[in-house]
Coordinates of C-alpha atoms and ligand atoms in Angstrom, one line a residue:
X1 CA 0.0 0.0 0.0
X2 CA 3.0 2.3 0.8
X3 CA 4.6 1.6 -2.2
X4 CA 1.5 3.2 -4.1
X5 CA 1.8 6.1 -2.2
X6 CA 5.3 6.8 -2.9
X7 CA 4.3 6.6 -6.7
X8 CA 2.0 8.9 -6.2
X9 CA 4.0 11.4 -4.2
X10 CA 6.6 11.1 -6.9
X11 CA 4.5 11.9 -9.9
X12 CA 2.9 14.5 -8.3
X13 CA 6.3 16.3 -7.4
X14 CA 7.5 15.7 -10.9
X15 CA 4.3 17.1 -12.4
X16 CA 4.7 20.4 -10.1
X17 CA 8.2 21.0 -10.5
X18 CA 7.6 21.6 -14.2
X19 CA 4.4 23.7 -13.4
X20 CA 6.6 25.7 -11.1
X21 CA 9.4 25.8 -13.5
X22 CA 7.3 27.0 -16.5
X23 CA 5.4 29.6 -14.3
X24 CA 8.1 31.4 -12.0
X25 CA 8.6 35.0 -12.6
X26 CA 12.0 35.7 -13.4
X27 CA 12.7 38.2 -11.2
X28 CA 15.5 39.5 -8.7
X29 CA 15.3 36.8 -6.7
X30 CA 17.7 33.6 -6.5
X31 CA 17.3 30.8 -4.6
X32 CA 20.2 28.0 -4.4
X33 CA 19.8 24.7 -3.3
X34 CA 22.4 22.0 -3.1
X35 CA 19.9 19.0 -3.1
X36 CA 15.7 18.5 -4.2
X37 CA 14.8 15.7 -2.9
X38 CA 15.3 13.3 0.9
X39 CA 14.8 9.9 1.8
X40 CA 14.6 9.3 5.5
X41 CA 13.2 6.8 8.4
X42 CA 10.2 7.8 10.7
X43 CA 11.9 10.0 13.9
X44 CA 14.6 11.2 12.0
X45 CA 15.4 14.6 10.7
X46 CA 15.6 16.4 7.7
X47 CA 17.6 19.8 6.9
X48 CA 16.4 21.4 3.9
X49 CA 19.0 23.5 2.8
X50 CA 18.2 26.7 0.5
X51 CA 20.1 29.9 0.2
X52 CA 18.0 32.5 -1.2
X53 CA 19.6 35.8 -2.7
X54 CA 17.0 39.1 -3.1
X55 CA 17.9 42.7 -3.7
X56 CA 15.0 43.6 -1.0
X57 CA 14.1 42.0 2.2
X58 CA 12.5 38.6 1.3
X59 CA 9.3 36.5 2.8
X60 CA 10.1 32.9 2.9
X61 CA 6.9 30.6 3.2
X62 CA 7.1 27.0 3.1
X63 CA 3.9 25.2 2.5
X64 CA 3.4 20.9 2.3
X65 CA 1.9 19.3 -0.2
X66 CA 0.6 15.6 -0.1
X67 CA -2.1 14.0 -2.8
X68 CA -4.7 14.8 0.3
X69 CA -3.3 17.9 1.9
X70 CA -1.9 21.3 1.4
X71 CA -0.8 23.4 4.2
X72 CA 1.4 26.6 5.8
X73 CA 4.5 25.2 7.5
X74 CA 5.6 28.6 8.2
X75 CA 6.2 32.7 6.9
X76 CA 9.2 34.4 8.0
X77 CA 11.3 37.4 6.8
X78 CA 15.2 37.1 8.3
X79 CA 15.2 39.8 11.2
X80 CA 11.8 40.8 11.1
X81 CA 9.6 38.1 12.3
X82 CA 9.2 34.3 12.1
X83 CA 5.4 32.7 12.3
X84 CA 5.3 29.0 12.2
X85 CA 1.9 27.2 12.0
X86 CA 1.1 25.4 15.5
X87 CA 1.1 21.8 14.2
X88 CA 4.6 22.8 13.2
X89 CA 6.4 24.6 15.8
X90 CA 7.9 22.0 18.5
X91 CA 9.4 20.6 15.0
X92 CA 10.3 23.4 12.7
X93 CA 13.7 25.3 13.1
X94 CA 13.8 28.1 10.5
X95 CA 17.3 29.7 9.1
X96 CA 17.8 33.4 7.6
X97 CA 19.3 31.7 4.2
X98 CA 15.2 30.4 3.7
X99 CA 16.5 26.7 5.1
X100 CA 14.4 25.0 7.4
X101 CA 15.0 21.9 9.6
X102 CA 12.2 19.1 10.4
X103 CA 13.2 17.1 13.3
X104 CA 10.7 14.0 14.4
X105 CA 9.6 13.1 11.0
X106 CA 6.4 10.8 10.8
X107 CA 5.0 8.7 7.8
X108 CA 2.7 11.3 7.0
X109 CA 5.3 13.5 6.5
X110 CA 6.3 12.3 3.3
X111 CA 5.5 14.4 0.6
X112 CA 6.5 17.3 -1.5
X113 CA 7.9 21.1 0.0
X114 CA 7.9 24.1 -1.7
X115 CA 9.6 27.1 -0.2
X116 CA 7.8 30.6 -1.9
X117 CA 10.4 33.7 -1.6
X118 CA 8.7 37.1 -1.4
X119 CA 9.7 40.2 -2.4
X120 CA 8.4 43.8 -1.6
X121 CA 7.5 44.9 -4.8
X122 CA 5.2 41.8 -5.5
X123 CA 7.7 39.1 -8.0
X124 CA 8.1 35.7 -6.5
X125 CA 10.1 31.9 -6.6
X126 CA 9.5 28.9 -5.8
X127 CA 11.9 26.2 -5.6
X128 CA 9.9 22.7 -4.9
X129 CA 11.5 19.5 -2.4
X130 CA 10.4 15.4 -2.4
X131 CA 10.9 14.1 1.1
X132 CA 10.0 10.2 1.5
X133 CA 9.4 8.8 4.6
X134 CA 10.0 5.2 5.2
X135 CA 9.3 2.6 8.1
X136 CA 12.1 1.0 9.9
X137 CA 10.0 -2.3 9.0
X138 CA 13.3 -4.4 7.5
X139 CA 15.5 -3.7 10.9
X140 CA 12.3 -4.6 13.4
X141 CA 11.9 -8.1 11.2
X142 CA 15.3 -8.6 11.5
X143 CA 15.8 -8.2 15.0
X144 CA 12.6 -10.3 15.9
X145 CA 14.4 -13.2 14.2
X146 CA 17.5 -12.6 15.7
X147 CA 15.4 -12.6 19.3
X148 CA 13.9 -15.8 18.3
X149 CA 16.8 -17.6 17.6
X150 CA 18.8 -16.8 20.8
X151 CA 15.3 -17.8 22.7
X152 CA 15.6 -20.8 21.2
X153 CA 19.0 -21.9 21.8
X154 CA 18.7 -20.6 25.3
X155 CA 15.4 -23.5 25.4
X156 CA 17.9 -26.0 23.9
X157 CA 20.5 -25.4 26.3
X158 CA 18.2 -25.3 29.1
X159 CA 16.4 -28.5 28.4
X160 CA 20.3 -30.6 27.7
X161 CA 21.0 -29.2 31.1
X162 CA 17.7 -31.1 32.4
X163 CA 17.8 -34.5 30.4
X164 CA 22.1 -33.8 31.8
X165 CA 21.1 -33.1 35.4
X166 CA 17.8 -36.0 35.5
X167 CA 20.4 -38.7 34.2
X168 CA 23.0 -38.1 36.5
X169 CA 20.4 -38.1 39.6
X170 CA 18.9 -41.4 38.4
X171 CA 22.9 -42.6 38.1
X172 CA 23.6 -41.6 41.4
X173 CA 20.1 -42.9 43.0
X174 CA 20.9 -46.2 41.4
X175 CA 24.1 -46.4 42.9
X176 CA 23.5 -45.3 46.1
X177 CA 20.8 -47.9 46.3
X178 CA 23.2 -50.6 45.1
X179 CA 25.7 -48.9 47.5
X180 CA 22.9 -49.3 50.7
X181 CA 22.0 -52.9 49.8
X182 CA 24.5 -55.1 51.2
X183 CA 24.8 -53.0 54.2
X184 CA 21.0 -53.0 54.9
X185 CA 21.4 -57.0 54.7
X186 CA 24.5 -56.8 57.2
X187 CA 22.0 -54.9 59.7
X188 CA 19.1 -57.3 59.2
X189 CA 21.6 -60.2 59.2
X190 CA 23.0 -59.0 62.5
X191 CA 20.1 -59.7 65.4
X192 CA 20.4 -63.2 64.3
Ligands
NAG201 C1 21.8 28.0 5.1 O1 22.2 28.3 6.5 C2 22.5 27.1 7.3 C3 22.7 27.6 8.7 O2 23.6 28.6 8.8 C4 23.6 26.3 6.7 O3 23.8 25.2 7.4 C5 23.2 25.9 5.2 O4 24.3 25.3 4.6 C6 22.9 27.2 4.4 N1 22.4 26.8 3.1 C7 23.0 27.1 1.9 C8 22.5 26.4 0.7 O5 24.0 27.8 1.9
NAG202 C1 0.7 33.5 11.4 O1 0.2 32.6 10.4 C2 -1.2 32.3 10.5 C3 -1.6 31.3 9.4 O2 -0.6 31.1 8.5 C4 -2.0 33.6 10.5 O3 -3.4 33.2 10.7 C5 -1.5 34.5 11.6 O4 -2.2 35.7 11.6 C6 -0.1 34.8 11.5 N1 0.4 35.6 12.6 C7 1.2 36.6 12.5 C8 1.6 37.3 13.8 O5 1.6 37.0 11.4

């Protein structure tokens, strides 16, 4: 089922990335970014790393996008005020470059960013990010096994320790009663 998301998630970014591409007023604004798209596991974090170049002070907005949701991450404009949405703001470290950090990451966090840069006079850029999120299924699975098969050495050992322990106390009961045998006859002899 995950797999067809991640298809989806995919197309969609590749079909908005050339929507954005084709549509983005060129304009006095740069934004540089070293790397477009993340894969990472669920509780790990992500640095999305932009620097953004504009002649006047810029906004930076980030907004998510999924094939169900679209939503505000965050506005800010570098020395003049940072708003970050509620649902966002134990996770979301902004930078003054436009860069911002997601720490915690959760399934439904995999999807498509797209940081928006501002300027005064009304032009704008976006630049567009995939981030998958993944399950650390493989590594659970593996350690499971791993459990299992110490367990069930551990029952091995433990039960060729008892088969071990219950022959050696049948030995030692047999020869204790072979050992007490003549002598009982000695003390039953003896009276006579
Ligand atoms: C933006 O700033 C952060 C923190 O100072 C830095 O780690 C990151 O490399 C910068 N990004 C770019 C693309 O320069
Ligand atoms: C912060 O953003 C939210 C929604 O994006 C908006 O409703 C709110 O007015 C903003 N607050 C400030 C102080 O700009």
């Amino acid at each position: 089922m995950w797999h067809f998301r991640l298809w989806d998630v995919q197309d969609v970014a590749v079909f908005l990335s050339i929507t954005l591409y084709m549509c983005h007023l060129a304009g006095a604004i740069s934004i540089h970014s070293p790397q477009r798209s993340f894969t990472r596991s669920v509780q790990e974090d992500v640095f999305f790393s932009v620097d953004v170049n504009c002649s006047r002070n810029p906004t930076i907005q980030w907004t998510f996008m999924s094939a169900a949701v679209s939503r505000s991450i965050g506005t800010w404009q570098p020395g003049m005020y940072t708003n970050i949405t509620v649902d966002y703001s134990s996770r979301v470290q902004p930078y003054d470059n436009g860069s911002m950090s997601l720490s915690d990451l959760r399934l439904q966090d995999g999807g498509f960013y797209v940081v928006t840069v501002m300027e005064t006079a009304g032009s704008s850029k976006d630049v567009g990010f995939v981030l998958k999120v993944k399950e650390v299924l493989y590594e659970d699975l593996q350690y499971l096994s791993v459990s299992a098969l110490v367990l069930a050495c551990f029952a091995g050992l433990l039960m060729l320790a008892m088969w071990l322990l219950d022959k050696a106390y049948r030995k030692i009961v047999a020869w204790r009663r072979r050992k007490q045998m003549p002598e009982n006859d000695a003390t039953e002899l003896q009276p006579l």
